[in-house]
Coordinates of C-alpha atoms in Angstrom, one line a residue:
Chain A
M150 CA 39.0 84.0 30.0
T151 CA 35.4 83.8 31.0
K152 CA 34.0 81.3 33.4
T153 CA 33.0 78.0 32.0
L154 CA 29.4 77.1 32.8
V155 CA 28.6 73.4 33.7
F156 CA 25.1 72.1 33.4
G157 CA 22.9 69.1 33.1
H158 CA 19.8 68.7 30.8
S159 CA 16.7 70.9 30.9
N160 CA 14.0 69.7 33.3
P161 CA 16.9 68.7 35.6
D162 CA 16.7 65.6 37.8
T163 CA 18.9 64.9 40.7
D164 CA 21.8 63.6 38.6
A165 CA 21.7 66.6 36.3
I166 CA 22.0 68.9 39.2
V167 CA 24.5 66.8 41.2
A168 CA 26.7 65.9 38.3
A169 CA 27.2 69.6 37.5
K170 CA 28.2 70.2 40.9
A171 CA 30.5 67.2 41.1
Y172 CA 32.3 67.8 37.8
T173 CA 32.7 71.4 38.7
Y174 CA 34.5 70.5 41.7
F175 CA 36.6 67.9 39.8
K176 CA 37.6 70.6 37.2
T177 CA 38.6 73.1 39.8
Q178 CA 40.9 70.4 41.4
T179 CA 42.5 69.4 38.0
S180 CA 42.3 72.4 35.6
E181 CA 43.2 76.1 35.4
G182 CA 40.2 78.4 34.9
D183 CA 37.0 79.3 36.6
F184 CA 34.0 76.8 36.4
E185 CA 30.4 77.4 37.9
A186 CA 27.7 74.7 38.3
V187 CA 24.4 76.1 36.9
A188 CA 21.1 74.5 36.1
L189 CA 18.5 74.7 33.2
G190 CA 15.6 74.7 35.6
N191 CA 14.7 74.6 39.3
P192 CA 15.3 71.3 41.3
N193 CA 12.4 68.9 41.4
P194 CA 11.0 67.8 44.9
E195 CA 13.4 64.9 45.1
T196 CA 16.4 67.0 44.3
N197 CA 15.2 69.5 47.0
Y198 CA 15.1 66.8 49.5
V199 CA 18.7 65.9 48.6
L200 CA 19.9 69.5 48.6
N201 CA 18.2 70.1 52.0
H202 CA 19.6 66.9 53.5
F203 CA 23.1 67.8 52.7
A204 CA 22.7 71.6 53.2
E205 CA 23.7 72.4 49.8
P206 CA 22.4 75.4 47.8
A207 CA 20.4 74.9 44.4
P208 CA 22.4 76.1 41.5
R209 CA 21.7 79.3 39.7
V210 CA 19.2 78.8 36.8
I211 CA 20.1 80.1 33.4
K212 CA 18.1 80.4 30.2
T213 CA 20.9 81.2 27.8
A214 CA 24.7 80.8 28.0
A215 CA 26.3 82.9 25.3
N216 CA 25.4 86.1 27.0
E217 CA 27.9 85.3 29.8
T218 CA 30.5 82.8 28.5
D219 CA 31.9 81.3 25.3
S220 CA 32.4 77.8 26.7
V221 CA 30.3 75.2 28.4
I222 CA 30.4 71.7 29.8
L223 CA 27.6 69.3 29.4
V224 CA 26.8 66.6 32.0
D225 CA 24.2 64.0 31.9
H226 CA 23.1 64.8 28.4
N227 CA 24.4 65.6 24.9
E228 CA 21.4 66.0 22.5
R229 CA 20.8 69.7 21.6
Q230 CA 17.1 69.7 22.1
Q231 CA 17.7 68.7 25.8
S232 CA 20.4 71.5 26.3
I233 CA 20.6 75.1 26.6
S234 CA 18.6 77.1 23.9
D235 CA 21.7 78.9 22.5
I236 CA 24.0 75.8 22.5
A237 CA 25.0 76.5 18.9
K238 CA 26.6 79.9 20.0
V239 CA 29.1 78.4 22.5
T240 CA 31.9 75.9 22.5
V241 CA 31.3 72.6 24.3
T242 CA 34.7 71.7 25.9
D243 CA 33.7 68.6 27.9
V244 CA 30.8 66.1 28.0
I245 CA 30.3 63.6 30.7
D246 CA 27.3 61.5 30.0
H247 CA 25.7 58.0 30.2
H248 CA 23.1 58.4 27.3
R249 CA 23.1 57.5 23.7
I250 CA 24.9 60.1 21.4
A251 CA 22.6 61.9 19.0
N252 CA 22.0 65.5 17.7
F253 CA 25.4 66.3 18.8
E254 CA 28.2 68.0 16.8
T255 CA 31.3 70.0 17.4
T256 CA 33.8 71.9 15.2
L257 CA 36.7 71.2 17.4
P258 CA 38.1 68.1 19.2
L259 CA 36.8 68.0 22.8
F260 CA 36.9 66.0 26.0
Y261 CA 34.0 63.4 25.8
R262 CA 33.5 60.7 28.3
A263 CA 30.4 58.5 28.1
E264 CA 29.9 55.1 29.7
P265 CA 26.9 52.7 29.5
V266 CA 26.4 53.0 33.3
G267 CA 23.3 53.9 35.4
C268 CA 24.4 57.4 36.4
T269 CA 26.6 60.3 35.4
S270 CA 27.9 60.6 39.0
T271 CA 29.2 57.0 38.7
I272 CA 31.5 58.1 36.0
I273 CA 32.6 61.2 37.8
T274 CA 33.3 58.9 40.9
E275 CA 35.7 56.8 38.8
M276 CA 37.4 60.0 37.4
F277 CA 38.0 61.2 41.0
N278 CA 39.5 57.7 41.7
E279 CA 41.6 57.8 38.5
E280 CA 43.1 61.2 39.6
K281 CA 43.3 60.1 43.2
I282 CA 41.3 63.2 44.4
E283 CA 39.4 62.9 47.6
I284 CA 35.7 63.4 47.4
P285 CA 34.4 65.7 50.2
A286 CA 31.7 63.9 52.4
Q287 CA 29.0 66.4 51.5
L288 CA 29.7 66.0 47.7
A289 CA 29.7 62.2 48.2
G290 CA 26.3 62.5 49.7
L291 CA 24.9 64.3 46.7
M292 CA 26.6 61.9 44.3
L293 CA 25.2 58.8 46.0
S294 CA 21.8 60.4 45.9
A295 CA 22.1 60.8 42.1
I296 CA 22.9 57.1 41.8
I297 CA 20.0 56.1 43.9
S298 CA 17.7 58.4 41.8
D299 CA 18.9 57.2 38.4
T300 CA 18.9 53.5 39.3
L301 CA 15.9 53.4 41.6
L302 CA 18.1 52.1 44.5
L303 CA 20.0 49.8 42.1
K304 CA 16.8 48.1 40.8
S305 CA 16.8 49.7 37.3
P306 CA 18.1 47.4 34.5
T307 CA 20.5 50.3 33.7
T308 CA 22.4 49.4 36.9
T309 CA 25.9 48.1 36.4
D310 CA 28.7 46.8 38.8
K311 CA 30.3 50.2 38.4
D312 CA 27.2 51.9 39.9
R313 CA 27.0 49.4 42.7
E314 CA 30.7 49.9 43.5
A315 CA 30.5 53.7 43.4
L316 CA 27.4 53.8 45.6
R317 CA 29.2 51.6 48.2
E318 CA 32.3 53.8 48.1
L319 CA 30.3 57.0 48.3
A320 CA 28.1 55.8 51.1
E321 CA 31.2 55.0 53.1
I322 CA 32.7 58.4 52.6
A323 CA 29.3 60.2 53.4
D324 CA 28.5 57.8 56.2
I325 CA 24.9 57.2 55.0
D326 CA 22.7 54.1 55.4
V327 CA 21.8 53.7 51.7
D328 CA 18.6 51.7 52.0
S329 CA 16.8 53.9 54.5
Y330 CA 17.9 57.2 53.2
G331 CA 17.2 55.9 49.6
I332 CA 13.6 55.1 50.3
E333 CA 12.9 58.4 52.0
M334 CA 14.6 60.3 49.2
L335 CA 12.7 58.4 46.5
K336 CA 9.4 58.8 48.2
A337 CA 10.1 62.7 48.5
G338 CA 9.9 62.6 44.7
T339 CA 6.5 60.9 44.5
D340 CA 4.4 63.4 46.3
L341 CA 1.9 64.0 43.5
D342 CA -0.6 66.1 45.5
S343 CA 1.8 69.0 45.5
K344 CA 2.4 68.9 41.7
S345 CA 0.4 70.5 39.0
D346 CA -0.7 68.5 35.9
Q347 CA 2.2 70.5 34.1
D348 CA 4.7 69.4 36.7
I349 CA 3.7 65.7 36.3
I350 CA 3.9 65.5 32.5
N351 CA 6.8 67.9 32.0
G352 CA 8.8 67.6 35.2
D353 CA 11.2 65.0 33.9
A354 CA 10.3 65.1 30.2
K355 CA 12.8 65.0 27.3
S356 CA 12.3 65.4 23.6
F357 CA 13.6 62.8 21.0
E358 CA 13.9 62.9 17.2
M359 CA 12.6 59.5 16.0
G360 CA 12.1 58.8 12.3
G361 CA 11.5 62.4 11.5
K362 CA 8.9 62.8 14.4
T363 CA 9.4 64.7 17.6
V364 CA 8.5 62.5 20.5
R365 CA 8.2 63.9 24.1
I366 CA 8.5 61.4 26.8
G367 CA 7.8 62.2 30.4
Q368 CA 8.3 60.0 33.5
V369 CA 6.8 60.3 36.9
N370 CA 7.6 58.1 39.9
T371 CA 4.9 57.1 42.3
V372 CA 4.2 54.5 45.0
D373 CA 0.7 53.9 43.4
V374 CA 0.0 54.5 39.7
N375 CA -3.7 55.2 40.6
D376 CA -2.5 58.4 42.1
V377 CA -1.5 59.4 38.6
F378 CA -4.4 58.1 36.6
A379 CA -7.0 59.5 38.9
R380 CA -6.0 62.7 37.2
Q381 CA -6.0 61.2 33.6
A382 CA -8.4 63.5 31.9
D383 CA -6.5 66.6 33.1
L384 CA -3.2 65.1 32.2
E385 CA -4.3 64.3 28.6
A386 CA -5.6 67.8 28.2
A387 CA -2.2 69.2 29.3
M388 CA -0.4 66.7 27.0
T389 CA -2.5 67.7 24.1
K390 CA -1.8 71.4 24.8
E391 CA 1.9 70.7 25.0
N392 CA 1.9 68.9 21.6
A393 CA 0.1 71.8 19.9
D394 CA 2.2 74.5 21.5
N395 CA 5.6 72.8 20.9
G396 CA 5.0 70.9 17.7
Y397 CA 5.4 67.5 19.3
D398 CA 3.9 64.7 17.2
M399 CA 3.4 62.5 20.3
F400 CA 3.6 62.7 24.0
L401 CA 4.2 59.6 26.1
L402 CA 3.9 59.6 30.0
V403 CA 5.4 56.8 31.8
A404 CA 4.2 56.4 35.3
T405 CA 6.6 54.2 37.3
N406 CA 5.8 52.4 40.5
I407 CA 9.2 52.6 42.3
L408 CA 8.2 49.9 44.8
D409 CA 7.0 47.2 42.3
S410 CA 9.4 48.3 39.4
D411 CA 6.6 48.3 36.9
S412 CA 5.2 51.2 34.7
E413 CA 2.0 52.2 33.0
L414 CA 2.0 54.3 29.9
L415 CA -0.3 57.0 28.7
V416 CA -0.1 58.1 25.0
V417 CA -1.4 61.3 23.3
G418 CA -0.7 61.9 19.7
D419 CA -0.4 59.7 16.6
P420 CA 0.5 57.3 15.2
K421 CA -0.4 55.1 18.1
E422 CA 0.2 51.8 16.2
I423 CA 4.0 52.5 16.4
V424 CA 3.8 52.6 20.2
E425 CA 1.8 49.3 20.2
K426 CA 4.4 47.7 17.9
A427 CA 7.3 49.1 19.9
F428 CA 6.2 47.5 23.1
N429 CA 4.2 44.8 21.8
V430 CA 1.0 45.9 23.6
T431 CA -2.5 46.9 22.8
L432 CA -3.5 50.5 24.1
S433 CA -6.7 50.3 26.0
D434 CA -9.6 52.6 25.0
K435 CA -8.1 54.9 27.6
N436 CA -4.9 55.2 25.6
R437 CA -3.0 53.3 28.3
A438 CA -1.0 50.1 28.5
A439 CA 0.8 48.3 31.3
L440 CA 4.6 47.9 30.8
P441 CA 5.6 45.2 33.4
G442 CA 9.2 45.4 34.5
V443 CA 9.8 48.8 32.7
V444 CA 11.5 51.4 34.9
S445 CA 14.1 52.9 32.5
R446 CA 13.2 55.4 29.9
K447 CA 16.7 55.2 28.5
K448 CA 17.0 51.5 28.3
Q449 CA 13.5 50.2 28.0
V450 CA 11.5 53.0 26.3
V451 CA 13.6 55.1 24.0
P452 CA 15.4 52.1 22.2
P453 CA 12.3 50.1 21.1
L454 CA 10.4 53.2 20.3
T455 CA 13.2 54.5 18.2
A456 CA 13.4 51.2 16.4
A457 CA 9.7 51.2 15.6
F458 CA 9.7 54.8 14.3
E459 CA 12.7 54.1 12.1
A460 CA 11.6 50.8 10.9
Chain B
M180 CA 28.5 36.1 21.0
T181 CA 30.4 37.1 17.8
K182 CA 33.8 38.6 17.7
T183 CA 33.8 42.4 18.1
L184 CA 35.8 44.1 15.3
V185 CA 38.0 47.0 16.2
F186 CA 39.1 49.5 13.4
G187 CA 40.3 52.9 12.6
H188 CA 39.1 55.2 9.8
S189 CA 39.2 54.4 6.1
N190 CA 42.6 55.3 4.3
P191 CA 44.2 54.2 7.5
D192 CA 47.2 56.1 8.8
T193 CA 49.6 54.8 11.4
D194 CA 47.4 55.8 14.4
A195 CA 44.3 54.2 12.8
I196 CA 46.1 50.9 12.4
V197 CA 48.0 51.0 15.7
A198 CA 45.2 52.3 17.9
A199 CA 43.0 49.3 16.7
K200 CA 45.8 46.9 17.8
A201 CA 46.4 48.6 21.1
Y202 CA 42.7 49.0 22.1
T203 CA 42.1 45.3 21.1
Y204 CA 44.9 44.3 23.4
F205 CA 43.5 46.5 26.1
K206 CA 40.0 45.0 25.8
T207 CA 41.2 41.5 25.9
Q208 CA 42.9 42.3 29.1
T209 CA 39.9 44.1 30.7
S210 CA 36.7 42.5 29.2
E211 CA 35.0 39.2 28.5
G212 CA 34.5 38.4 24.8
D213 CA 36.6 38.2 21.6
F214 CA 38.1 41.2 19.9
E215 CA 40.0 41.4 16.5
A216 CA 41.9 44.4 15.1
V217 CA 41.1 45.0 11.5
A218 CA 41.5 47.8 9.0
L219 CA 39.6 49.5 6.4
G220 CA 42.5 49.6 3.9
N221 CA 46.1 48.6 3.5
P222 CA 48.8 50.2 5.6
N223 CA 50.6 53.2 3.9
P224 CA 54.3 53.3 3.4
E225 CA 55.0 54.9 6.8
T226 CA 52.9 52.3 8.6
N227 CA 54.5 49.5 6.7
Y228 CA 57.9 50.8 7.9
V229 CA 56.5 50.8 11.5
L230 CA 55.1 47.3 11.2
N231 CA 58.2 45.8 9.7
H232 CA 60.4 47.6 12.3
F233 CA 58.5 46.0 15.2
A234 CA 57.9 42.6 13.3
E235 CA 54.1 43.0 13.5
P236 CA 51.6 41.8 10.9
A237 CA 49.3 44.1 9.1
P238 CA 45.6 43.7 10.2
R239 CA 43.1 41.9 7.9
V240 CA 41.3 44.4 5.6
I241 CA 37.6 44.4 5.7
K242 CA 35.0 46.1 3.4
T243 CA 31.9 45.4 5.5
A244 CA 31.3 44.4 9.0
A245 CA 27.7 43.3 9.4
N246 CA 28.4 40.0 7.4
E247 CA 30.6 38.8 10.3
T248 CA 29.6 40.6 13.5
D249 CA 26.9 42.7 15.1
S250 CA 29.2 44.9 17.2
V251 CA 32.2 47.1 16.4
I252 CA 34.6 49.4 18.2
L253 CA 35.7 52.6 16.4
V254 CA 39.2 54.1 17.1
D255 CA 40.7 57.4 15.7
H256 CA 37.3 58.4 14.1
N257 CA 33.7 58.7 14.6
E258 CA 32.1 60.4 11.5
R259 CA 30.2 57.8 9.5
Q260 CA 31.6 58.9 6.1
Q261 CA 35.0 57.9 7.4
S262 CA 33.9 54.5 8.7
I263 CA 32.9 51.1 7.4
S264 CA 30.2 51.3 4.6
D265 CA 27.6 49.4 6.6
I266 CA 28.2 51.1 9.9
A267 CA 24.3 51.7 10.2
K268 CA 23.9 47.9 10.4
V269 CA 26.1 47.2 13.4
T270 CA 26.2 48.4 17.0
V271 CA 29.1 50.7 18.1
T272 CA 30.0 49.7 21.7
D273 CA 33.1 51.8 22.2
V274 CA 34.7 54.8 20.5
I275 CA 38.2 56.1 21.4
D276 CA 39.0 59.2 19.4
H277 CA 40.7 62.6 19.4
H278 CA 38.7 64.3 16.7
R279 CA 35.6 66.5 16.6
I280 CA 32.3 64.6 17.0
A281 CA 30.0 64.9 13.9
N282 CA 27.7 62.6 11.9
F283 CA 27.7 60.1 14.7
E284 CA 24.6 58.8 16.4
T285 CA 23.6 55.7 18.5
T286 CA 20.4 54.3 19.7
L287 CA 22.0 52.8 22.8
P288 CA 24.3 54.3 25.5
L289 CA 28.0 53.3 24.7
F290 CA 31.5 53.8 26.0
Y291 CA 33.0 56.9 24.3
R292 CA 36.2 58.5 25.3
A293 CA 37.6 61.4 23.4
E294 CA 40.2 63.9 24.4
P295 CA 41.5 66.8 22.5
V296 CA 45.1 65.4 22.4
G297 CA 47.4 64.7 19.4
C298 CA 46.9 61.0 19.0
T299 CA 44.4 58.3 19.9
S300 CA 47.3 56.1 21.1
T301 CA 48.0 58.8 23.8
I302 CA 44.5 58.2 25.2
I303 CA 45.0 54.4 25.2
T304 CA 48.3 54.8 26.9
E305 CA 46.5 56.7 29.7
M306 CA 43.8 54.0 29.9
F307 CA 46.5 51.2 30.3
N308 CA 47.9 53.5 33.2
E309 CA 44.5 53.9 34.8
E310 CA 43.9 50.2 34.8
K311 CA 47.5 49.5 35.8
I312 CA 48.0 47.2 32.8
E313 CA 51.6 46.7 31.5
I314 CA 52.2 47.7 27.9
P315 CA 54.3 45.0 26.1
A316 CA 57.4 46.5 24.6
Q317 CA 56.4 45.7 20.9
L318 CA 53.1 47.3 21.4
A319 CA 54.7 50.3 23.0
G320 CA 56.9 50.6 19.9
L321 CA 53.8 50.7 17.7
M322 CA 52.1 53.3 20.0
L323 CA 55.0 55.6 20.1
S324 CA 55.2 55.5 16.3
A325 CA 51.5 56.5 16.1
I326 CA 52.3 59.6 18.4
I327 CA 55.3 60.5 16.3
S328 CA 53.2 60.2 13.1
D329 CA 50.2 62.2 14.3
T330 CA 52.2 65.0 16.0
L331 CA 55.1 65.0 13.5
L332 CA 57.5 64.4 16.2
L333 CA 55.7 66.6 18.7
K334 CA 55.9 69.6 16.3
S335 CA 52.2 69.7 15.3
P336 CA 50.1 72.3 17.2
T337 CA 47.8 69.4 18.2
T338 CA 50.5 68.1 20.5
T339 CA 49.7 68.3 24.2
D340 CA 51.6 67.6 27.4
K341 CA 49.9 64.2 27.6
D342 CA 51.2 63.2 24.1
R343 CA 54.8 64.3 25.3
E344 CA 54.4 62.3 28.5
A345 CA 53.0 59.2 26.7
L346 CA 55.8 59.2 24.2
R347 CA 58.4 59.5 26.8
E348 CA 56.8 56.6 28.8
L349 CA 56.4 54.4 25.7
A350 CA 59.9 55.0 24.5
E351 CA 61.3 53.9 27.8
I352 CA 59.2 50.7 27.6
A353 CA 60.2 50.0 23.9
D354 CA 63.8 51.3 24.5
I355 CA 63.7 53.5 21.4
D356 CA 65.7 56.6 20.6
V357 CA 62.7 58.7 19.6
D358 CA 64.4 61.4 17.5
S359 CA 66.5 59.2 15.3
Y360 CA 63.8 56.6 14.9
G361 CA 61.2 59.3 14.3
I362 CA 62.9 61.0 11.5
E363 CA 63.5 57.7 9.7
M364 CA 60.0 56.7 10.2
L365 CA 58.5 59.9 8.9
K366 CA 60.8 59.9 5.8
A367 CA 59.6 56.4 5.0
G368 CA 56.2 57.9 4.5
T369 CA 57.4 60.6 2.1
D370 CA 58.8 58.6 -0.8
L371 CA 56.5 60.1 -3.5
D372 CA 58.2 58.4 -6.5
S373 CA 56.7 55.1 -5.4
K374 CA 53.2 56.7 -5.1
S375 CA 50.6 56.9 -7.8
D376 CA 48.7 60.2 -8.3
Q377 CA 45.8 58.4 -6.7
D378 CA 47.9 57.5 -3.6
I379 CA 49.0 61.0 -3.1
I380 CA 45.6 62.7 -3.2
N381 CA 43.6 59.9 -1.5
G382 CA 46.2 58.0 0.6
D383 CA 45.2 60.1 3.7
A384 CA 42.1 61.8 2.5
K385 CA 39.0 62.2 4.6
S386 CA 35.5 63.6 3.7
F387 CA 33.8 66.3 5.7
E388 CA 30.2 67.8 5.5
M389 CA 30.5 71.5 5.7
G390 CA 27.5 73.8 5.2
G391 CA 25.7 71.3 3.1
K392 CA 28.8 70.7 0.9
T393 CA 30.9 67.6 0.8
V394 CA 34.6 68.5 1.0
R395 CA 37.4 66.0 0.5
I396 CA 40.7 66.9 2.2
G397 CA 43.9 65.0 1.5
Q398 CA 47.3 65.6 3.1
V399 CA 50.7 64.4 1.9
N400 CA 53.9 64.6 3.9
T401 CA 57.1 65.4 2.1
V402 CA 60.6 66.9 2.6
D403 CA 60.2 69.1 -0.4
V404 CA 56.8 70.4 -1.6
N405 CA 58.3 70.7 -5.2
D406 CA 58.2 66.9 -5.4
V407 CA 54.4 67.2 -5.1
F408 CA 53.8 70.1 -7.4
A409 CA 56.1 68.9 -10.2
R410 CA 53.1 66.5 -10.7
Q411 CA 50.4 69.2 -10.3
A412 CA 48.7 68.8 -13.7
D413 CA 48.3 65.0 -13.1
L414 CA 47.1 65.5 -9.5
E415 CA 44.5 68.1 -10.5
A416 CA 43.2 65.7 -13.1
A417 CA 42.9 63.0 -10.5
M418 CA 41.2 65.3 -8.0
T419 CA 38.7 66.5 -10.7
K420 CA 37.9 62.9 -11.5
E421 CA 37.4 62.0 -7.8
N422 CA 35.1 65.0 -7.3
A423 CA 33.0 63.8 -10.4
D424 CA 33.0 60.1 -9.4
N425 CA 32.1 60.7 -5.7
G426 CA 30.0 63.8 -5.8
Y427 CA 32.5 65.9 -3.8
D428 CA 31.9 69.6 -4.1
M429 CA 35.6 70.4 -3.5
F430 CA 39.0 68.6 -3.1
L431 CA 41.8 70.2 -1.1
L432 CA 45.3 68.7 -1.1
V433 CA 47.5 69.8 1.7
A434 CA 51.2 69.2 0.9
T435 CA 53.1 69.4 4.2
N436 CA 56.9 69.9 4.6
I437 CA 57.6 67.8 7.7
L438 CA 61.1 69.4 8.1
D439 CA 59.9 73.1 7.9
S440 CA 56.3 72.6 9.4
D441 CA 54.8 74.5 6.6
S442 CA 52.1 73.5 4.0
E443 CA 51.0 74.4 0.5
L444 CA 47.5 74.0 -0.5
L445 CA 46.0 72.8 -3.9
V446 CA 42.3 73.3 -4.5
V447 CA 40.0 71.8 -7.1
G448 CA 36.2 72.6 -7.1
D449 CA 34.1 75.5 -6.2
P450 CA 33.4 77.9 -4.5
K451 CA 37.1 78.9 -4.1
E452 CA 36.3 82.2 -2.5
I453 CA 35.4 80.3 0.6
V454 CA 38.8 78.7 0.8
E455 CA 40.5 82.1 0.4
K456 CA 38.2 83.5 3.2
A457 CA 38.9 80.6 5.5
F458 CA 42.7 80.9 5.3
N459 CA 42.9 84.7 4.5
V460 CA 44.9 83.9 1.3
T461 CA 44.5 84.6 -2.4
L462 CA 44.8 81.5 -4.5
S463 CA 47.4 81.8 -7.3
D464 CA 46.4 81.2 -10.9
K465 CA 47.6 77.7 -10.2
N466 CA 44.9 77.2 -7.5
R467 CA 47.6 77.1 -4.9
A468 CA 48.3 78.9 -1.7
A469 CA 51.1 78.9 0.9
L470 CA 49.9 78.1 4.4
P471 CA 52.9 78.9 6.6
G472 CA 53.0 77.1 10.0
V473 CA 50.1 74.8 9.0
V474 CA 50.6 71.2 9.6
S475 CA 47.5 69.9 11.2
R476 CA 44.3 69.2 9.1
K477 CA 42.3 68.7 12.2
K478 CA 43.3 71.8 14.0
Q479 CA 44.3 74.3 11.3
V480 CA 42.5 73.3 8.2
V481 CA 39.0 71.8 9.1
P482 CA 37.9 74.4 11.8
P483 CA 38.5 77.6 9.7
L484 CA 37.1 75.9 6.6
T485 CA 34.0 74.7 8.4
A486 CA 33.5 78.2 9.8
A487 CA 33.8 79.7 6.4
F488 CA 31.4 77.2 4.8
E489 CA 28.8 77.6 7.5
A490 CA 29.1 81.5 7.8

């Protein structure tokens, strides 16, 4: 039997990288067979901070899976357009996720565990507890970083009691002061000077099918949204090019102030009226709109936008 | 908040009815809110035997959900063509299932738990254990009946160690001799004299989308397949009418001998060559073929047929 590859979504964020490592460790403790955590892209600056802090190597980056295995495990995603390019050629045996389910289909029964919580690593923490498997301190450090990242230090509306409980438990195992470590880690992800326009718009972007349109949604964390919009003309040009090159109908960039828990939206593509309707805003002549209190793409951007596109 | 309705697939079998009752009990023990187990059809003779044996009422039958609730829980299925007719109008909050995932999509994150085991009630048994909730003896009797039904007394190739372990545990709680009770229960489901042609072809039928075609697959358990094929002309007429009335491209009836663990197939519709290719058989001039060792629609019929249709 070949090695099963375990990976998160393309444009990996901290949870996508960490959940792959955590679930790989879980599987090696509970199942026969070989498992390897890999990634569909390089770690972003925040994830690099995390990996460096806990002296953990970045996973190997793969572009295709079928050339080396016939079975894969997906963490932190399920939609095929967010997954490996040749997903149709391999068998998905397990999925651990905390997103909506869409554009996902199998021929055979599989292990699928999704919960409406803030972070995949929270679900994996529960699974370790259910199976009474101890989490090594270094892995606990990675997993608590993923929870801090996905929930913006428990401030995102996606945060649940299970995330709070898992973070508390993991912090105890890893012996980490969550608040001070968390702010340093989040700030490490907001250094925009070192990022290209392409990094900013695409670093965390995901594609969604909505009412027959392909909508690309990127999100960038910052401590001052002016750092983003000082580069607006260049970002718009890069978004326009991405739309043309990839057939996206629309590109939305959500710039999120992690200290204030607010966002500002930049939209390239049409029809813009749908975006205005979705968020009940009027786009300025700069194609921008403030989204007060919005920090979660999954919970506060994708659902209203999907509803507006499919109305 | 309205009551959340919990139901299994249309044409309910024992697991569809029992898993709805079991998960409803689980939810009332673990969550806020009101939950009601309902069904998308009347119990079949086997399920009636089970409900009578444990003095449990049949669940209320519903045709639509949106008229009385905005949220539902699916057990033992996920594909929309096997679910309530107005599934698109309600929010699915939880799914507990042991089938492939297909034709299923949500706008919001949800709780989804699927495992490649023989029976949904096995997964629910695990969940009771994880949460350390005691299973009442009467409910344990229902749940062990579902496992016996879905695994044909642990003989189906869908059976896993988790099913064996759950059955053992539930039998101890319910104080039931599994072998003698199991045979009586399975036999209660094979009284074909009392069944109309429609009951036989449709009593357990499910629809599947395969390579752009709609394929209807029914299965009937018996202790002698000749009891089924003595009525072949009438059954074929009924299957032809079902295809025409519902736009199915093909109807397959799998007649399964539960004592020998063999099946015989009857096919109405085209293209029949795909069926021959899928099972590596030649259909007789009676449109029939023996399928030695085949007892599981899910594991031994749907996957090869899907592969052949999509090749």
